[in-house]
Amino acid sequence: MQDDLNADRKHVTLRDVAQAAGVSLKTASNVINGTGRMTDATRLRVKSVIAELGYRVNVAARNLNRGLTGFITLAVPSLTPPYLAELANRVIDEARKRDYSVYVTTYAEGSAKGARDVLQTFNPTVSDGVILSMSELEDISPEDFDVDYPLVVVGSRTTWGRVDHVTPDDVQAAAKAARYLFEHGSSHLAVIGARKPFDERALLNAVEGNDQLRLKGIVEECGQRGVRLDPALVSITSQDWSIGAGARATQRLVDGDVAFDGLIALNDQLAIGALSVLATNGVKVPDQVQVIGFDNIEESAYLQTPLTTMDSCLNWTAPTAVERIIARIQGSILTPELLSVDSRVIARATTRR
């Protein structure tokens, strides 16, 4: 008997719902789509029948009727960095909640097959729009964003106001990280993860790039306190933000002539490498040197000395980007916006309480 009921549930149609609720097919459809004008009682009655009969929306058919695919493309430079892998997972989860599926693709950073190629070769018969995580190596111009399909960019690269841009405020986050170290007893800060030689004037005018914006925030916070960030304490890793790069950069600082008692790593992988080198050199964390990272990757909470870090804000970035691209697909939003959010310190054992 139960098997018969289950079989019937699988074949419930919208017409069945309308008949059981005593409404027109159009009214039942409006309830499903959250549109139309009706009394609250009618809407509730239809929803009750939907639940009772076990009706499920045929998403593929609905999208086909609307001329849509039901897919979103997420383009990222790589899935190796924990932050980008987590971004992909969260975008997929958020899209699924909204009856969308996600194609995830990677592109070759800084090459002819990079982000520009993604933008130029997008196929609207495959998906309805693109969420693009822009690499810092990409040579992108404002004109590259003049596309005729829904596009949302996430990350620290500027979009010149041409398309929607979803990003945490890196300057604010870095200033807060530096402030946290100062307020907990550090007075001489070091930084690992710079991509190029330290240039304070250029940094203060920076408008994009994780490393530049984060360094800008640190420099600004130092300036607020009448402290100068010593160029000798800014260790360069070029484009490499791996654990190994963090270890090598920190060893150079330890071997240098300038003492430091606070270390800001521009991502958590760099910070993990730093902690290893500090321990090897007998430097006590956080008693002698406090350490803070960025992105709150999963490993940061489970180190022998759990890492204090800045929240990645992925719980805001992913749903915001998905909501924005769907609104673009549906045509309910037309004007490009910069959508930003402040980060917070996640305090653990590498800083003093």
CSV table of N, CA and C in Angstrom, one decimal, residues 195-330:
chain,number,residue,atom,x,y,z
A,195,ARG,N,53.9,40.7,-2.8
A,195,ARG,CA,54.2,40.2,-4.1
A,195,ARG,C,55.3,41.0,-4.8
A,196,LYS,N,55.6,42.2,-4.3
A,196,LYS,CA,56.6,43.0,-5.0
A,196,LYS,C,57.3,43.8,-3.9
A,197,PRO,N,58.4,44.5,-4.2
A,197,PRO,CA,59.1,45.3,-3.2
A,197,PRO,C,58.2,46.4,-2.6
A,198,PHE,N,58.4,46.6,-1.3
A,198,PHE,CA,57.5,47.5,-0.5
A,198,PHE,C,57.7,49.0,-1.0
A,199,ASP,N,56.5,49.6,-1.3
A,199,ASP,CA,56.4,50.9,-1.8
A,199,ASP,C,55.2,51.6,-1.1
A,200,GLU,N,55.5,52.3,0.0
A,200,GLU,CA,54.4,52.8,0.8
A,200,GLU,C,53.5,53.7,0.1
A,201,ARG,N,54.0,54.6,-0.7
A,201,ARG,CA,53.2,55.6,-1.4
A,201,ARG,C,52.3,54.9,-2.4
A,202,ALA,N,52.8,53.9,-3.1
A,202,ALA,CA,52.0,53.1,-4.1
A,202,ALA,C,50.9,52.4,-3.4
A,203,LEU,N,51.2,51.8,-2.2
A,203,LEU,CA,50.2,51.0,-1.5
A,203,LEU,C,49.1,51.9,-1.0
A,204,LEU,N,49.4,53.1,-0.6
A,204,LEU,CA,48.3,54.0,-0.1
A,204,LEU,C,47.4,54.4,-1.2
A,205,ASN,N,47.8,54.2,-2.4
A,205,ASN,CA,46.9,54.5,-3.6
A,205,ASN,C,46.3,53.3,-4.2
A,206,ALA,N,46.6,52.1,-3.6
A,206,ALA,CA,46.1,50.9,-4.2
A,206,ALA,C,44.6,50.8,-4.2
A,207,VAL,N,44.1,50.2,-5.3
A,207,VAL,CA,42.6,50.0,-5.4
A,207,VAL,C,42.2,48.5,-5.6
A,208,GLU,N,43.2,47.6,-5.8
A,208,GLU,CA,42.9,46.2,-6.0
A,208,GLU,C,44.1,45.4,-5.6
A,209,GLY,N,43.8,44.1,-5.5
A,209,GLY,CA,44.9,43.1,-5.2
A,209,GLY,C,44.9,42.7,-3.7
A,210,ASN,N,44.8,41.4,-3.4
A,210,ASN,CA,44.8,41.0,-2.0
A,210,ASN,C,46.0,41.5,-1.3
A,211,ASP,N,47.2,41.3,-1.9
A,211,ASP,CA,48.4,41.7,-1.1
A,211,ASP,C,48.5,43.2,-1.0
A,212,GLN,N,48.2,44.0,-2.0
A,212,GLN,CA,48.3,45.4,-2.0
A,212,GLN,C,47.2,46.0,-1.0
A,213,LEU,N,46.0,45.6,-1.1
A,213,LEU,CA,45.0,46.1,-0.2
A,213,LEU,C,45.2,45.7,1.2
A,214,ARG,N,45.7,44.5,1.5
A,214,ARG,CA,46.0,44.1,2.9
A,214,ARG,C,47.2,44.9,3.4
A,215,LEU,N,48.2,45.1,2.6
A,215,LEU,CA,49.3,45.9,3.0
A,215,LEU,C,48.9,47.3,3.2
A,216,LYS,N,48.0,47.8,2.4
A,216,LYS,CA,47.5,49.2,2.5
A,216,LYS,C,46.8,49.4,3.9
A,217,GLY,N,46.0,48.4,4.3
A,217,GLY,CA,45.3,48.5,5.6
A,217,GLY,C,46.3,48.4,6.7
A,218,ILE,N,47.4,47.6,6.6
A,218,ILE,CA,48.4,47.6,7.7
A,218,ILE,C,49.1,48.9,7.8
A,219,VAL,N,49.5,49.4,6.6
A,219,VAL,CA,50.2,50.7,6.6
A,219,VAL,C,49.4,51.8,7.2
A,220,GLU,N,48.1,51.8,6.8
A,220,GLU,CA,47.2,52.9,7.4
A,220,GLU,C,47.0,52.8,8.9
A,221,GLU,N,46.9,51.5,9.4
A,221,GLU,CA,46.8,51.4,10.8
A,221,GLU,C,48.1,51.8,11.5
A,222,CYS,N,49.2,51.4,11.0
A,222,CYS,CA,50.5,51.9,11.6
A,222,CYS,C,50.5,53.4,11.6
A,223,GLY,N,50.1,54.1,10.5
A,223,GLY,CA,50.1,55.5,10.5
A,223,GLY,C,49.2,56.1,11.5
A,224,GLN,N,48.1,55.5,11.8
A,224,GLN,CA,47.2,56.0,12.8
A,224,GLN,C,47.8,56.0,14.2
A,225,ARG,N,48.8,55.1,14.4
A,225,ARG,CA,49.5,55.0,15.7
A,225,ARG,C,50.8,55.6,15.7
A,226,GLY,N,51.2,56.3,14.6
A,226,GLY,CA,52.5,57.0,14.6
A,226,GLY,C,53.6,56.0,14.5
A,227,VAL,N,53.4,54.9,13.9
A,227,VAL,CA,54.4,53.8,13.7
A,227,VAL,C,54.6,53.6,12.3
A,228,ARG,N,55.9,53.4,11.9
A,228,ARG,CA,56.2,53.1,10.5
A,228,ARG,C,56.4,51.6,10.3
A,229,LEU,N,55.8,51.1,9.2
A,229,LEU,CA,56.1,49.7,8.9
A,229,LEU,C,57.4,49.6,8.2
A,230,ASP,N,58.4,49.0,8.8
A,230,ASP,CA,59.8,48.9,8.3
A,230,ASP,C,59.8,48.0,7.1
A,231,PRO,N,60.3,48.6,5.9
A,231,PRO,CA,60.4,47.7,4.7
A,231,PRO,C,61.2,46.5,4.9
A,232,ALA,N,62.2,46.5,5.9
A,232,ALA,CA,63.0,45.3,6.1
A,232,ALA,C,62.2,44.2,6.7
A,233,LEU,N,61.0,44.5,7.3
A,233,LEU,CA,60.1,43.5,7.9
A,233,LEU,C,59.0,43.1,7.0
A,234,VAL,N,59.0,43.5,5.7
A,234,VAL,CA,58.0,43.1,4.7
A,234,VAL,C,58.7,42.1,3.8
A,235,SER,N,58.4,40.8,4.0
A,235,SER,CA,59.1,39.7,3.3
A,235,SER,C,58.3,39.3,2.0
A,236,ILE,N,59.0,39.3,0.9
A,236,ILE,CA,58.3,39.1,-0.4
A,236,ILE,C,58.2,37.6,-0.7
A,237,THR,N,57.1,37.1,-1.2
A,237,THR,CA,56.9,35.8,-1.7
A,237,THR,C,56.5,35.7,-3.1
A,238,SER,N,56.5,36.8,-3.8
A,238,SER,CA,56.0,36.9,-5.2
A,238,SER,C,54.5,36.4,-5.3
A,239,GLN,N,54.2,35.5,-6.2
A,239,GLN,CA,52.9,35.0,-6.3
A,239,GLN,C,52.6,33.8,-5.5
A,240,ASP,N,53.6,33.3,-4.8
A,240,ASP,CA,53.5,32.1,-4.0
A,240,ASP,C,53.0,32.3,-2.6
A,241,TRP,N,51.8,31.9,-2.3
A,241,TRP,CA,51.3,32.0,-0.9
A,241,TRP,C,51.1,30.7,-0.3
A,242,SER,N,52.0,29.8,-0.6
A,242,SER,CA,52.0,28.4,0.0
A,242,SER,C,52.6,28.3,1.4
A,243,ILE,N,52.5,27.2,2.0
A,243,ILE,CA,53.1,27.0,3.3
A,243,ILE,C,54.6,27.1,3.2
A,244,GLY,N,55.2,26.5,2.2
A,244,GLY,CA,56.6,26.6,2.0
A,244,GLY,C,57.1,28.0,1.8
A,245,ALA,N,56.3,28.8,1.0
A,245,ALA,CA,56.7,30.2,0.9
A,245,ALA,C,56.7,31.0,2.2
A,246,GLY,N,55.7,30.7,3.0
A,246,GLY,CA,55.6,31.3,4.3
A,246,GLY,C,56.8,30.9,5.2
A,247,ALA,N,57.2,29.7,5.1
A,247,ALA,CA,58.4,29.2,5.9
A,247,ALA,C,59.6,30.0,5.5
A,248,ARG,N,59.8,30.0,4.2
A,248,ARG,CA,61.1,30.7,3.7
A,248,ARG,C,61.1,32.2,4.0
A,249,ALA,N,59.9,32.8,3.8
A,249,ALA,CA,59.8,34.3,4.1
A,249,ALA,C,60.1,34.5,5.6
A,250,THR,N,59.6,33.7,6.4
A,250,THR,CA,59.7,33.9,7.9
A,250,THR,C,61.2,33.7,8.3
A,251,GLN,N,61.8,32.7,7.7
A,251,GLN,CA,63.2,32.4,8.0
A,251,GLN,C,64.1,33.6,7.6
A,252,ARG,N,63.8,34.3,6.5
A,252,ARG,CA,64.5,35.5,6.2
A,252,ARG,C,64.3,36.6,7.2
A,253,LEU,N,63.1,36.7,7.8
A,253,LEU,CA,62.9,37.7,8.8
A,253,LEU,C,63.7,37.3,10.1
A,254,VAL,N,63.7,36.1,10.4
A,254,VAL,CA,64.4,35.6,11.7
A,254,VAL,C,65.9,35.8,11.5
A,255,ASP,N,66.4,35.6,10.3
A,255,ASP,CA,67.8,35.8,10.0
A,255,ASP,C,68.2,37.3,9.8
A,256,GLY,N,67.2,38.2,9.7
A,256,GLY,CA,67.5,39.6,9.5
A,256,GLY,C,68.0,40.3,10.8
A,257,ASP,N,68.3,41.6,10.6
A,257,ASP,CA,68.8,42.4,11.7
A,257,ASP,C,67.7,43.2,12.4
A,258,VAL,N,66.5,43.1,12.0
A,258,VAL,CA,65.4,43.9,12.6
A,258,VAL,C,64.5,43.0,13.4
A,259,ALA,N,64.3,43.3,14.7
A,259,ALA,CA,63.5,42.5,15.5
A,259,ALA,C,62.0,42.8,15.3
A,260,PHE,N,61.2,41.8,15.5
A,260,PHE,CA,59.7,42.0,15.4
A,260,PHE,C,59.0,41.2,16.5
A,261,ASP,N,57.9,41.6,16.9
A,261,ASP,CA,57.1,40.9,17.9
A,261,ASP,C,55.7,40.6,17.5
A,262,GLY,N,55.4,40.9,16.2
A,262,GLY,CA,54.1,40.6,15.7
A,262,GLY,C,54.2,40.3,14.2
A,263,LEU,N,53.5,39.2,13.7
A,263,LEU,CA,53.7,38.8,12.3
A,263,LEU,C,52.3,38.7,11.7
A,264,ILE,N,52.1,39.4,10.6
A,264,ILE,CA,50.9,39.3,9.8
A,264,ILE,C,51.2,38.5,8.5
A,265,ALA,N,50.6,37.4,8.4
A,265,ALA,CA,50.7,36.6,7.2
A,265,ALA,C,49.5,36.8,6.3
A,266,LEU,N,49.7,37.1,5.0
A,266,LEU,CA,48.6,37.6,4.2
A,266,LEU,C,47.6,36.5,3.8
A,267,ASN,N,47.9,35.2,4.1
A,267,ASN,CA,46.9,34.2,4.2
A,267,ASN,C,47.3,33.1,5.2
A,268,ASP,N,46.4,32.2,5.4
A,268,ASP,CA,46.7,31.2,6.5
A,268,ASP,C,47.8,30.2,6.1
A,269,GLN,N,47.9,29.9,4.8
A,269,GLN,CA,48.9,28.9,4.5
A,269,GLN,C,50.3,29.5,4.8
A,270,LEU,N,50.5,30.8,4.5
A,270,LEU,CA,51.7,31.5,4.8
A,270,LEU,C,52.0,31.4,6.3
A,271,ALA,N,50.9,31.6,7.1
A,271,ALA,CA,51.0,31.7,8.5
A,271,ALA,C,51.4,30.3,9.1
A,272,ILE,N,50.9,29.2,8.5
A,272,ILE,CA,51.3,27.9,8.9
A,272,ILE,C,52.8,27.7,8.7
A,273,GLY,N,53.3,28.1,7.6
A,273,GLY,CA,54.7,28.0,7.3
A,273,GLY,C,55.5,28.8,8.3
A,274,ALA,N,55.0,30.0,8.7
A,274,ALA,CA,55.6,30.9,9.6
A,274,ALA,C,55.7,30.2,11.0
A,275,LEU,N,54.6,29.6,11.4
A,275,LEU,CA,54.6,29.0,12.8
A,275,LEU,C,55.6,27.9,12.9
A,276,SER,N,55.8,27.1,11.8
A,276,SER,CA,56.7,26.0,11.8
A,276,SER,C,58.2,26.5,12.0
A,277,VAL,N,58.5,27.6,11.2
A,277,VAL,CA,59.9,28.2,11.3
A,277,VAL,C,60.1,28.8,12.6
A,278,LEU,N,59.1,29.5,13.2
A,278,LEU,CA,59.3,30.2,14.5
A,278,LEU,C,59.6,29.1,15.5
A,279,ALA,N,58.8,28.0,15.5
A,279,ALA,CA,59.1,26.9,16.4
A,279,ALA,C,60.4,26.3,16.3
A,280,THR,N,60.9,26.1,15.1
A,280,THR,CA,62.2,25.5,14.8
A,280,THR,C,63.3,26.4,15.3
A,281,ASN,N,63.1,27.7,15.3
A,281,ASN,CA,64.1,28.7,15.8
A,281,ASN,C,63.9,29.0,17.2
A,282,GLY,N,63.1,28.3,17.9
A,282,GLY,CA,62.9,28.5,19.3
A,282,GLY,C,62.2,29.8,19.7
A,283,VAL,N,61.4,30.4,18.8
A,283,VAL,CA,60.7,31.6,19.1
A,283,VAL,C,59.3,31.2,19.6
A,284,LYS,N,59.0,31.7,20.8
A,284,LYS,CA,57.7,31.3,21.4
A,284,LYS,C,56.6,32.1,20.9
A,285,VAL,N,55.5,31.4,20.5
A,285,VAL,CA,54.3,32.1,20.0
A,285,VAL,C,53.2,31.7,21.0
A,286,PRO,N,52.5,32.7,21.6
A,286,PRO,CA,52.5,34.2,21.2
A,286,PRO,C,53.4,35.0,22.2
A,287,ASP,N,54.1,34.4,23.1
A,287,ASP,CA,54.8,35.2,24.1
A,287,ASP,C,55.8,36.1,23.5
A,288,GLN,N,56.6,35.6,22.5
A,288,GLN,CA,57.6,36.5,21.9
A,288,GLN,C,57.1,37.1,20.6
A,289,VAL,N,56.4,36.4,19.8
A,289,VAL,CA,55.9,36.9,18.5
A,289,VAL,C,54.4,36.4,18.4
A,290,GLN,N,53.5,37.4,18.2
A,290,GLN,CA,52.1,37.0,17.9
A,290,GLN,C,52.0,36.9,16.4
A,291,VAL,N,51.1,35.9,16.0
A,291,VAL,CA,50.9,35.6,14.6
A,291,VAL,C,49.4,35.7,14.2
A,292,ILE,N,49.1,36.3,13.1
A,292,ILE,CA,47.7,36.3,12.6
A,292,ILE,C,47.7,36.1,11.1
A,293,GLY,N,46.7,35.4,10.6
A,293,GLY,CA,46.6,35.1,9.2
A,293,GLY,C,45.3,35.6,8.6
A,294,PHE,N,45.0,35.1,7.4
A,294,PHE,CA,43.8,35.5,6.7
A,294,PHE,C,43.1,34.3,6.1
A,295,ASP,N,41.8,34.3,6.1
A,295,ASP,CA,40.9,33.3,5.4
A,295,ASP,C,40.3,32.3,6.2
A,296,ASN,N,40.8,32.0,7.5
A,296,ASN,CA,40.2,31.0,8.3
A,296,ASN,C,40.0,29.7,7.6
A,297,ILE,N,41.0,29.1,7.0
A,297,ILE,CA,40.9,27.8,6.4
A,297,ILE,C,40.7,26.8,7.5
A,298,GLU,N,40.2,25.6,7.1
A,298,GLU,CA,39.9,24.6,8.1
A,298,GLU,C,41.0,24.2,9.0
A,299,GLU,N,42.2,24.1,8.4
A,299,GLU,CA,43.4,23.6,9.1
A,299,GLU,C,43.8,24.6,10.3
A,300,SER,N,43.5,25.9,10.1
A,300,SER,CA,44.0,26.9,11.1
A,300,SER,C,43.5,26.6,12.5
A,301,ALA,N,42.3,26.0,12.6
A,301,ALA,CA,41.8,25.7,14.0
A,301,ALA,C,42.4,24.5,14.6
A,302,TYR,N,43.1,23.7,13.8
A,302,TYR,CA,43.6,22.4,14.3
A,302,TYR,C,45.1,22.2,14.4
A,303,LEU,N,45.8,23.3,14.3
A,303,LEU,CA,47.2,23.3,14.4
A,303,LEU,C,47.6,23.0,15.9
A,304,GLN,N,48.9,22.7,16.1
A,304,GLN,CA,49.3,22.5,17.5
A,304,GLN,C,49.1,23.7,18.3
A,305,THR,N,49.4,24.9,17.7
A,305,THR,CA,49.0,26.2,18.3
A,305,THR,C,47.9,26.7,17.3
A,306,PRO,N,46.7,26.6,17.7
A,306,PRO,CA,45.6,27.1,16.7
A,306,PRO,C,45.8,28.6,16.4
A,307,LEU,N,45.6,28.8,15.1
A,307,LEU,CA,46.0,30.1,14.5
A,307,LEU,C,44.9,31.2,14.6
A,308,THR,N,45.2,32.3,15.1
A,308,THR,CA,44.3,33.5,15.0
A,308,THR,C,44.3,34.0,13.6
A,309,THR,N,43.1,34.3,13.0
A,309,THR,CA,43.0,34.6,11.6
A,309,THR,C,41.9,35.6,11.4
A,310,MET,N,41.8,36.2,10.2
A,310,MET,CA,40.7,37.0,9.8
A,310,MET,C,39.7,36.1,9.1
A,311,ASP,N,38.5,36.3,9.4
A,311,ASP,CA,37.4,35.6,8.8
A,311,ASP,C,37.4,35.8,7.3
A,312,SER,N,37.2,34.7,6.5
A,312,SER,CA,37.2,34.8,5.0
A,312,SER,C,35.9,35.4,4.5
A,313,CYS,N,34.9,35.4,5.3
A,313,CYS,CA,33.6,36.0,4.9
A,313,CYS,C,32.9,35.2,3.8
A,314,LEU,N,33.3,33.9,3.6
A,314,LEU,CA,32.7,33.1,2.6
A,314,LEU,C,31.3,32.8,2.9
A,315,ASN,N,30.9,32.8,4.1
A,315,ASN,CA,29.5,32.6,4.4
A,315,ASN,C,28.6,33.8,4.0
A,316,TRP,N,29.3,34.9,3.6
A,316,TRP,CA,28.6,36.1,3.0
A,316,TRP,C,28.8,36.1,1.5
A,317,THR,N,30.1,35.9,1.1
A,317,THR,CA,30.4,36.1,-0.3
A,317,THR,C,29.7,35.1,-1.2
A,318,ALA,N,29.6,33.8,-0.8
A,318,ALA,CA,29.0,32.9,-1.7
A,318,ALA,C,27.5,33.1,-1.9
A,319,PRO,N,26.7,33.3,-0.8
A,319,PRO,CA,25.3,33.5,-1.0
A,319,PRO,C,25.0,34.9,-1.7
A,320,THR,N,25.8,35.9,-1.4
A,320,THR,CA,25.6,37.2,-2.1
A,320,THR,C,25.9,37.1,-3.5
A,321,ALA,N,27.0,36.4,-3.9
A,321,ALA,CA,27.3,36.3,-5.4
A,321,ALA,C,26.2,35.5,-6.1
A,322,VAL,N,25.7,34.4,-5.4
A,322,VAL,CA,24.7,33.6,-6.1
A,322,VAL,C,23.4,34.4,-6.2
A,323,GLU,N,23.0,35.0,-5.1
A,323,GLU,CA,21.8,35.8,-5.2
A,323,GLU,C,21.9,36.9,-6.3
A,324,ARG,N,23.1,37.5,-6.4
A,324,ARG,CA,23.2,38.6,-7.4
A,324,ARG,C,23.2,38.0,-8.8
A,325,ILE,N,23.8,36.9,-9.1
A,325,ILE,CA,23.8,36.4,-10.4
A,325,ILE,C,22.4,35.9,-10.8
A,326,ILE,N,21.7,35.4,-9.9
A,326,ILE,CA,20.3,34.9,-10.2
A,326,ILE,C,19.4,36.2,-10.4
A,327,ALA,N,19.6,37.2,-9.7
A,327,ALA,CA,18.8,38.4,-9.9
A,327,ALA,C,19.2,39.0,-11.3
A,328,ARG,N,20.4,38.9,-11.7
A,328,ARG,CA,20.8,39.4,-13.0
A,328,ARG,C,20.2,38.5,-14.1
A,329,ILE,N,20.2,37.2,-13.9
A,329,ILE,CA,19.5,36.3,-14.8
A,329,ILE,C,18.1,36.6,-15.0
A,330,GLN,N,17.4,36.9,-13.9
A,330,GLN,CA,16.0,37.1,-13.9
A,330,GLN,C,15.6,38.6,-14.3
